[in-house]
Amino acid sequence: MSLTVFITGASTGIGAACARAFAAQGDRVILAARSADALRILTDDLNGSLGAGTALAVPLDVTDAQAHLAALADLPADWAEVDVAVLNAGLSKGLDPVWKASVEDVDLQVDVNVKGVVNGFRAVVPGMLARGRGHVITLGSTAAHTVYPGGVVYCATKAAVLALTNGLKVDLHGTPVRATTVSPGIVETDFSLVRFDGDQERADAVYADTNALTAEDVADAVVYCAHAPEHVNVQELLLTPRVQSGYTMIARGEAAEGL
Ligand code: NAP
């Protein structure tokens, strides 16, 4: 069955990979993020390579609750019936001890990672319930299951995403609407570049001499959850690269070779 899939954080990284993966198997994708130019380039690419009407760009800041509602309410009629919402937009900021984290960094992580997800629920779930079908997939993290030094606020927001999605499933009890969290370990994207405010050298070191997941690996997992048979609800799908153990242990150098 061909799905209409709404994806936040679709301008790059895991969200963009999800857009490509869904589109490649015949689904239609609505791409949301703040970077309108990046969305337009990806939309043009997908519509050019896979056919007009494959992708639609919707510039959106997920922290704006009203804009989130309007983005869904104002979709063209033939795009309005969203089957799957991938609430992927998220970020981390800094790697300081929690008492040194700036007010701005804490607010931003909570606003995007936590409130942005609730804003997504508000915008997509009522239509899914009215149509009697739908699936909300959030991007959690192994960080939801542990805390690592300097990442405490980020870890707390991802624990919140897992709790919110489990809670959504409970609130949807007895309805046909599904809820899933996909929780990856380390994935090589712009995530660390954003965390370190554009410091490329520091970001590169995170992925050096190891074998992280790719955005495409995670997109495959998201597509699997969305296309599972209707009676199946993947509650949480937790995936790490083989080099990662115990959430925070990442093998490097010789130990990561040949994997
Ligand atoms: P990324 O490459 O930095 O992509 C993040 C995406 O989020 C971008 O498209 C960005 O687009 C969007 N975004 C940020 N703030 C936004 C806002 N206010 N409104 C709308 N969109 C916003 O990072 P990624 O690795 O793909 O991360 C995607 C998700 O996976 C996040 O939730 C992250 O926590 C999670 N995750 C990542 C990893 C990892 O190791 N990379 C591991 C586990 C979980 P704009 O800047 O254009 O808005």
mmCIF file of C-alpha atoms and ligand atoms in Angstrom:
data_model
loop_
_atom_site.group_PDB
_atom_site.id
_atom_site.type_symbol
_atom_site.label_atom_id
_atom_site.label_comp_id
_atom_site.label_asym_id
_atom_site.label_seq_id
_atom_site.Cartn_x
_atom_site.Cartn_y
_atom_site.Cartn_z
ATOM 1 C CA MET A 1 0.000 0.000 0.000
ATOM 2 C CA SER A 2 1.311 3.438 -0.917
ATOM 3 C CA LEU A 3 1.493 5.789 2.063
ATOM 4 C CA THR A 4 1.470 9.562 2.474
ATOM 5 C CA VAL A 5 4.302 10.251 4.935
ATOM 6 C CA PHE A 6 4.897 13.528 6.819
ATOM 7 C CA ILE A 7 8.532 13.850 7.981
ATOM 8 C CA THR A 8 9.936 16.557 10.266
ATOM 9 C CA GLY A 9 13.637 17.362 10.131
ATOM 10 C CA ALA A 10 13.620 16.240 6.505
ATOM 11 C CA SER A 11 16.180 18.765 5.235
ATOM 12 C CA THR A 12 19.187 16.554 6.038
ATOM 13 C CA GLY A 13 20.410 13.501 7.956
ATOM 14 C CA ILE A 14 17.992 10.786 9.050
ATOM 15 C CA GLY A 15 14.901 12.754 7.979
ATOM 16 C CA ALA A 16 16.180 13.263 4.432
ATOM 17 C CA ALA A 17 17.193 9.586 4.265
ATOM 18 C CA CYS A 18 13.671 8.617 5.388
ATOM 19 C CA ALA A 19 12.235 10.796 2.600
ATOM 20 C CA ARG A 20 14.397 9.030 0.014
ATOM 21 C CA ALA A 21 13.665 5.561 1.419
ATOM 22 C CA PHE A 22 9.880 5.987 1.550
ATOM 23 C CA ALA A 23 9.806 7.623 -1.893
ATOM 24 C CA ALA A 24 11.978 4.858 -3.378
ATOM 25 C CA GLN A 25 9.345 2.316 -2.518
ATOM 26 C CA GLY A 26 6.453 4.273 -3.947
ATOM 27 C CA ASP A 27 5.229 6.340 -0.997
ATOM 28 C CA ARG A 28 4.577 10.103 -1.149
ATOM 29 C CA VAL A 29 6.530 12.308 1.243
ATOM 30 C CA ILE A 30 5.821 15.690 2.841
ATOM 31 C CA LEU A 31 9.117 17.236 3.896
ATOM 32 C CA ALA A 32 9.163 19.637 6.862
ATOM 33 C CA ALA A 33 12.096 21.559 8.365
ATOM 34 C CA ARG A 34 13.245 25.168 8.707
ATOM 35 C CA SER A 35 15.703 25.149 5.759
ATOM 36 C CA ALA A 36 13.378 25.938 2.852
ATOM 37 C CA ASP A 37 16.179 25.805 0.257
ATOM 38 C CA ALA A 38 17.323 22.326 1.299
ATOM 39 C CA LEU A 39 13.728 21.086 1.264
ATOM 40 C CA ARG A 40 13.196 22.507 -2.230
ATOM 41 C CA ILE A 41 16.367 20.848 -3.563
ATOM 42 C CA LEU A 42 15.381 17.435 -2.135
ATOM 43 C CA THR A 43 11.773 17.815 -3.301
ATOM 44 C CA ASP A 44 12.870 18.756 -6.829
ATOM 45 C CA ASP A 45 15.257 15.801 -6.872
ATOM 46 C CA LEU A 46 12.595 13.281 -5.773
ATOM 47 C CA ASN A 47 9.926 14.687 -8.104
ATOM 48 C CA GLY A 48 12.428 14.700 -10.967
ATOM 49 C CA SER A 49 13.741 11.169 -10.435
ATOM 50 C CA LEU A 50 10.608 9.376 -9.177
ATOM 51 C CA GLY A 51 7.809 11.373 -10.791
ATOM 52 C CA ALA A 52 5.886 14.587 -10.152
ATOM 53 C CA GLY A 53 3.781 14.405 -6.998
ATOM 54 C CA THR A 54 6.272 12.271 -5.079
ATOM 55 C CA ALA A 55 7.368 15.005 -2.656
ATOM 56 C CA LEU A 56 6.004 18.237 -1.184
ATOM 57 C CA ALA A 57 8.030 20.774 0.826
ATOM 58 C CA VAL A 58 6.500 22.412 3.907
ATOM 59 C CA PRO A 59 8.865 24.849 5.651
ATOM 60 C CA LEU A 60 8.202 24.533 9.386
ATOM 61 C CA ASP A 61 9.750 25.246 12.769
ATOM 62 C CA VAL A 62 8.394 22.429 14.966
ATOM 63 C CA THR A 63 8.694 24.574 18.104
ATOM 64 C CA ASP A 64 5.865 26.795 16.798
ATOM 65 C CA ALA A 65 2.701 24.955 17.869
ATOM 66 C CA GLN A 66 0.365 27.101 15.762
ATOM 67 C CA ALA A 67 2.563 26.820 12.670
ATOM 68 C CA HIS A 68 2.624 23.035 13.151
ATOM 69 C CA LEU A 69 -1.182 22.883 13.221
ATOM 70 C CA ALA A 70 -1.404 25.215 10.215
ATOM 71 C CA ALA A 71 1.159 23.203 8.226
ATOM 72 C CA LEU A 72 -1.078 20.127 8.389
ATOM 73 C CA ALA A 73 -4.376 22.023 8.070
ATOM 74 C CA ASP A 74 -3.184 23.923 4.978
ATOM 75 C CA LEU A 75 -1.913 20.924 3.008
ATOM 76 C CA PRO A 76 -3.312 20.705 -0.535
ATOM 77 C CA ALA A 77 -6.415 18.465 -0.546
ATOM 78 C CA ASP A 78 -4.668 15.579 -2.311
ATOM 79 C CA TRP A 79 -1.903 15.568 0.354
ATOM 80 C CA ALA A 80 -4.114 16.097 3.400
ATOM 81 C CA GLU A 81 -4.583 12.451 4.414
ATOM 82 C CA VAL A 82 -1.333 11.742 6.236
ATOM 83 C CA ASP A 83 -0.901 8.009 6.914
ATOM 84 C CA VAL A 84 2.451 8.164 8.721
ATOM 85 C CA ALA A 85 4.111 10.994 10.636
ATOM 86 C CA VAL A 86 7.847 10.617 11.273
ATOM 87 C CA LEU A 87 8.560 13.145 14.046
ATOM 88 C CA ASN A 88 12.314 13.193 13.576
ATOM 89 C CA ALA A 89 13.387 16.837 14.055
ATOM 90 C CA GLY A 90 15.797 17.025 16.957
ATOM 91 C CA LEU A 91 19.188 18.214 18.122
ATOM 92 C CA SER A 92 21.739 18.267 20.882
ATOM 93 C CA LYS A 93 23.707 21.279 22.024
ATOM 94 C CA GLY A 94 27.020 21.339 23.835
ATOM 95 C CA LEU A 95 28.782 18.748 25.964
ATOM 96 C CA ASP A 96 29.133 20.616 29.245
ATOM 97 C CA PRO A 97 28.236 19.294 32.685
ATOM 98 C CA VAL A 98 24.530 19.835 33.260
ATOM 99 C CA TRP A 99 25.004 22.709 35.718
ATOM 100 C CA LYS A 100 27.048 24.603 33.121
ATOM 101 C CA ALA A 101 24.637 24.139 30.208
ATOM 102 C CA SER A 102 23.448 27.519 28.952
ATOM 103 C CA VAL A 103 19.821 28.504 29.410
ATOM 104 C CA GLU A 104 19.542 28.907 25.623
ATOM 105 C CA ASP A 105 20.883 25.408 24.904
ATOM 106 C CA VAL A 106 18.597 23.786 27.476
ATOM 107 C CA ASP A 107 15.546 25.660 26.177
ATOM 108 C CA LEU A 108 16.343 24.806 22.553
ATOM 109 C CA GLN A 109 16.732 21.064 23.208
ATOM 110 C CA VAL A 110 13.532 20.916 25.254
ATOM 111 C CA ASP A 111 11.621 23.080 22.757
ATOM 112 C CA VAL A 112 12.637 21.080 19.655
ATOM 113 C CA ASN A 113 12.999 17.539 21.023
ATOM 114 C CA VAL A 114 10.122 17.483 23.511
ATOM 115 C CA LYS A 115 7.616 20.246 22.784
ATOM 116 C CA GLY A 116 8.169 19.808 19.029
ATOM 117 C CA VAL A 117 7.071 16.174 19.303
ATOM 118 C CA VAL A 118 3.939 17.080 21.285
ATOM 119 C CA ASN A 119 3.198 19.776 18.691
ATOM 120 C CA GLY A 120 3.452 17.028 16.079
ATOM 121 C CA PHE A 121 1.006 14.794 17.979
ATOM 122 C CA ARG A 122 -1.499 17.664 18.145
ATOM 123 C CA ALA A 123 -1.182 18.333 14.429
ATOM 124 C CA VAL A 124 -1.418 14.777 13.060
ATOM 125 C CA VAL A 125 -3.359 12.548 15.476
ATOM 126 C CA PRO A 126 -6.869 14.080 15.181
ATOM 127 C CA GLY A 127 -6.908 13.524 11.391
ATOM 128 C CA MET A 128 -5.624 9.958 11.806
ATOM 129 C CA LEU A 129 -8.374 9.177 14.313
ATOM 130 C CA ALA A 130 -11.010 10.726 12.051
ATOM 131 C CA ARG A 131 -9.826 8.607 9.100
ATOM 132 C CA GLY A 132 -9.490 5.454 11.199
ATOM 133 C CA ARG A 133 -5.870 4.835 10.251
ATOM 134 C CA GLY A 134 -2.440 6.286 10.941
ATOM 135 C CA HIS A 135 0.971 5.796 12.490
ATOM 136 C CA VAL A 136 3.157 8.165 14.504
ATOM 137 C CA ILE A 137 6.875 7.326 14.543
ATOM 138 C CA THR A 138 9.211 9.336 16.743
ATOM 139 C CA LEU A 139 13.014 9.402 16.694
ATOM 140 C CA GLY A 140 14.283 8.462 20.114
ATOM 141 C CA SER A 141 17.845 7.389 20.851
ATOM 142 C CA THR A 142 19.880 4.963 22.885
ATOM 143 C CA ALA A 143 20.349 8.163 24.928
ATOM 144 C CA ALA A 144 16.805 7.580 26.205
ATOM 145 C CA HIS A 145 18.083 4.516 28.059
ATOM 146 C CA THR A 146 21.169 5.927 29.702
ATOM 147 C CA VAL A 147 22.948 9.170 30.493
ATOM 148 C CA TYR A 148 26.406 10.085 29.307
ATOM 149 C CA PRO A 149 28.651 12.835 30.657
ATOM 150 C CA GLY A 150 27.802 16.210 29.152
ATOM 151 C CA GLY A 151 24.720 14.931 27.351
ATOM 152 C CA VAL A 152 22.398 14.955 30.323
ATOM 153 C CA VAL A 153 19.767 17.373 29.016
ATOM 154 C CA TYR A 154 19.791 15.716 25.578
ATOM 155 C CA CYS A 155 19.414 12.289 27.216
ATOM 156 C CA ALA A 156 16.530 13.635 29.324
ATOM 157 C CA THR A 157 14.761 14.932 26.212
ATOM 158 C CA LYS A 158 15.120 11.561 24.480
ATOM 159 C CA ALA A 159 13.816 9.757 27.591
ATOM 160 C CA ALA A 160 10.872 12.152 27.313
ATOM 161 C CA VAL A 161 10.366 11.254 23.631
ATOM 162 C CA LEU A 162 10.203 7.561 24.556
ATOM 163 C CA ALA A 163 7.775 8.267 27.417
ATOM 164 C CA LEU A 164 5.645 10.506 25.203
ATOM 165 C CA THR A 165 5.427 7.870 22.472
ATOM 166 C CA ASN A 166 4.647 5.064 24.917
ATOM 167 C CA GLY A 167 2.066 7.427 26.423
ATOM 168 C CA LEU A 168 0.605 8.181 23.009
ATOM 169 C CA LYS A 169 0.129 4.444 22.469
ATOM 170 C CA VAL A 170 -1.710 4.222 25.793
ATOM 171 C CA ASP A 171 -3.926 7.197 24.951
ATOM 172 C CA LEU A 172 -4.659 5.631 21.540
ATOM 173 C CA HIS A 173 -5.660 2.313 23.125
ATOM 174 C CA GLY A 174 -8.430 0.618 21.164
ATOM 175 C CA THR A 175 -7.959 2.799 18.076
ATOM 176 C CA PRO A 176 -6.394 1.772 14.741
ATOM 177 C CA VAL A 177 -3.615 4.375 15.088
ATOM 178 C CA ARG A 178 -0.111 3.035 15.803
ATOM 179 C CA ALA A 179 2.796 4.589 17.736
ATOM 180 C CA THR A 180 6.490 3.685 17.486
ATOM 181 C CA THR A 181 9.840 5.000 18.661
ATOM 182 C CA VAL A 182 12.920 4.232 16.564
ATOM 183 C CA SER A 183 15.956 4.568 18.854
ATOM 184 C CA PRO A 184 19.328 4.619 17.101
ATOM 185 C CA GLY A 185 22.802 4.595 18.572
ATOM 186 C CA ILE A 186 25.557 6.608 16.923
ATOM 187 C CA VAL A 187 24.647 7.762 13.378
ATOM 188 C CA GLU A 188 27.004 9.790 11.173
ATOM 189 C CA THR A 189 25.065 12.940 10.220
ATOM 190 C CA ASP A 190 25.316 16.672 10.941
ATOM 191 C CA PHE A 191 24.160 15.886 14.505
ATOM 192 C CA SER A 192 27.606 16.456 16.061
ATOM 193 C CA LEU A 193 28.280 19.507 13.860
ATOM 194 C CA VAL A 194 25.116 21.066 15.304
ATOM 195 C CA ARG A 195 26.047 19.965 18.843
ATOM 196 C CA PHE A 196 29.457 21.663 18.527
ATOM 197 C CA ASP A 197 28.168 24.837 16.818
ATOM 198 C CA GLY A 198 29.788 24.112 13.450
ATOM 199 C CA ASP A 199 33.198 22.930 14.762
ATOM 200 C CA GLN A 200 33.913 20.411 11.966
ATOM 201 C CA GLU A 201 37.100 19.016 13.536
ATOM 202 C CA ARG A 202 35.360 18.243 16.823
ATOM 203 C CA ALA A 203 32.396 16.729 14.980
ATOM 204 C CA ASP A 204 34.629 14.565 12.771
ATOM 205 C CA ALA A 205 36.356 13.150 15.863
ATOM 206 C CA VAL A 206 33.050 11.640 17.021
ATOM 207 C CA TYR A 207 32.950 9.412 13.932
ATOM 208 C CA ALA A 208 36.706 8.867 13.490
ATOM 209 C CA ASP A 209 38.157 5.330 13.304
ATOM 210 C CA THR A 210 34.837 3.646 13.825
ATOM 211 C CA ASN A 211 31.881 2.353 11.857
ATOM 212 C CA ALA A 212 28.751 4.286 12.829
ATOM 213 C CA LEU A 213 25.245 3.719 11.502
ATOM 214 C CA THR A 214 24.342 5.678 8.380
ATOM 215 C CA ALA A 215 21.193 7.759 8.056
ATOM 216 C CA GLU A 216 20.081 5.175 5.478
ATOM 217 C CA ASP A 217 20.370 2.359 8.068
ATOM 218 C CA VAL A 218 17.966 4.226 10.331
ATOM 219 C CA ALA A 219 15.628 5.082 7.450
ATOM 220 C CA ASP A 220 15.381 1.361 6.601
ATOM 221 C CA ALA A 221 14.240 0.693 10.191
ATOM 222 C CA VAL A 222 11.651 3.498 10.031
ATOM 223 C CA VAL A 223 10.271 2.205 6.711
ATOM 224 C CA TYR A 224 10.108 -1.334 8.153
ATOM 225 C CA CYS A 225 7.994 -0.102 11.099
ATOM 226 C CA ALA A 226 5.683 1.906 8.834
ATOM 227 C CA HIS A 227 5.119 -0.974 6.412
ATOM 228 C CA ALA A 228 4.683 -3.718 9.038
ATOM 229 C CA PRO A 229 1.309 -5.463 8.747
ATOM 230 C CA GLU A 230 -1.594 -3.410 10.132
ATOM 231 C CA HIS A 231 -2.022 -5.626 13.204
ATOM 232 C CA VAL A 232 1.642 -5.159 14.198
ATOM 233 C CA ASN A 233 2.798 -2.230 16.338
ATOM 234 C CA VAL A 234 6.558 -1.985 16.777
ATOM 235 C CA GLN A 235 6.620 -0.217 20.136
ATOM 236 C CA GLU A 236 10.342 0.554 20.090
ATOM 237 C CA LEU A 237 13.039 -0.396 17.600
ATOM 238 C CA LEU A 238 16.504 0.045 19.114
ATOM 239 C CA LEU A 239 19.445 -0.253 16.739
ATOM 240 C CA THR A 240 23.156 0.370 17.141
ATOM 241 C CA PRO A 241 26.155 -0.171 14.921
ATOM 242 C CA ARG A 242 27.983 -3.398 15.749
ATOM 243 C CA VAL A 243 30.865 -1.342 17.165
ATOM 244 C CA GLN A 244 28.611 0.083 19.870
ATOM 245 C CA SER A 245 27.898 -1.826 23.084
ATOM 246 C CA GLY A 246 26.228 -0.898 26.320
ATOM 247 C CA TYR A 247 24.938 2.391 24.853
ATOM 248 C CA THR A 248 28.100 4.426 25.466
ATOM 249 C CA MET A 249 30.946 2.044 24.508
ATOM 250 C CA ILE A 250 32.147 2.585 20.918
ATOM 251 C CA ALA A 251 34.993 0.455 19.549
ATOM 252 C CA ARG A 252 37.555 2.349 17.486
ATOM 253 C CA GLY A 253 40.693 1.634 15.507
ATOM 254 C CA GLU A 254 41.634 -2.026 15.125
ATOM 255 C CA ALA A 255 38.677 -3.096 17.220
ATOM 256 C CA ALA A 256 36.311 -1.507 14.677
ATOM 257 C CA GLU A 257 38.080 -2.806 11.569
ATOM 258 C CA GLY A 258 36.461 -5.378 9.354
ATOM 259 C CA LEU A 259 33.026 -4.718 10.751
HETATM 260 P P1 NAP B 1 20.778 16.313 11.664
HETATM 261 O O1 NAP B 1 21.473 15.750 10.485
HETATM 262 O O2 NAP B 1 21.381 17.469 12.390
HETATM 263 O O3 NAP B 1 19.271 16.644 11.246
HETATM 264 C C1 NAP B 1 18.396 17.270 12.150
HETATM 265 C C2 NAP B 1 17.134 17.715 11.428
HETATM 266 O O4 NAP B 1 16.260 18.348 12.366
HETATM 267 C C3 NAP B 1 17.423 18.715 10.315
HETATM 268 O O5 NAP B 1 16.648 18.395 9.194
HETATM 269 C C4 NAP B 1 16.960 20.045 10.916
HETATM 270 O O6 NAP B 1 16.479 20.869 9.857
HETATM 271 C C5 NAP B 1 15.800 19.567 11.793
HETATM 272 N N1 NAP B 1 15.437 20.547 12.816
HETATM 273 C C6 NAP B 1 16.211 21.031 13.834
HETATM 274 N N2 NAP B 1 15.515 21.953 14.517
HETATM 275 C C7 NAP B 1 14.292 22.056 13.922
HETATM 276 C C8 NAP B 1 13.135 22.847 14.175
HETATM 277 N N3 NAP B 1 13.077 23.738 15.181
HETATM 278 N N4 NAP B 1 12.058 22.693 13.360
HETATM 279 C C9 NAP B 1 12.100 21.824 12.336
HETATM 280 N N5 NAP B 1 13.151 21.041 12.048
HETATM 281 C C10 NAP B 1 14.238 21.168 12.844
HETATM 282 O O7 NAP B 1 20.592 15.164 12.785
HETATM 283 P P2 NAP B 1 20.102 13.640 12.662
HETATM 284 O O8 NAP B 1 21.190 12.786 13.166
HETATM 285 O O9 NAP B 1 19.513 13.370 11.320
HETATM 286 O O10 NAP B 1 18.956 13.649 13.776
HETATM 287 C C11 NAP B 1 17.608 13.332 13.488
HETATM 288 C C12 NAP B 1 16.978 12.763 14.760
HETATM 289 O O11 NAP B 1 17.648 11.566 15.123
HETATM 290 C C13 NAP B 1 17.046 13.683 15.974
HETATM 291 O O12 NAP B 1 15.827 13.631 16.675
HETATM 292 C C14 NAP B 1 18.176 13.088 16.806
HETATM 293 O O13 NAP B 1 18.027 13.365 18.176
HETATM 294 C C15 NAP B 1 17.983 11.612 16.498
HETATM 295 N N6 NAP B 1 19.162 10.776 16.736
HETATM 296 C C16 NAP B 1 20.357 11.036 16.118
HETATM 297 C C17 NAP B 1 21.464 10.242 16.379
HETATM 298 C C18 NAP B 1 22.822 10.478 15.770
HETATM 299 O O14 NAP B 1 23.835 9.920 16.264
HETATM 300 N N7 NAP B 1 22.927 11.252 14.690
HETATM 301 C C19 NAP B 1 21.333 9.167 17.286
HETATM 302 C C20 NAP B 1 20.114 8.926 17.876
HETATM 303 C C21 NAP B 1 19.036 9.730 17.596
HETATM 304 P P3 NAP B 1 16.553 22.471 9.831
HETATM 305 O O15 NAP B 1 17.836 22.868 10.493
HETATM 306 O O16 NAP B 1 16.474 22.744 8.362
HETATM 307 O O17 NAP B 1 15.334 22.923 10.559
#
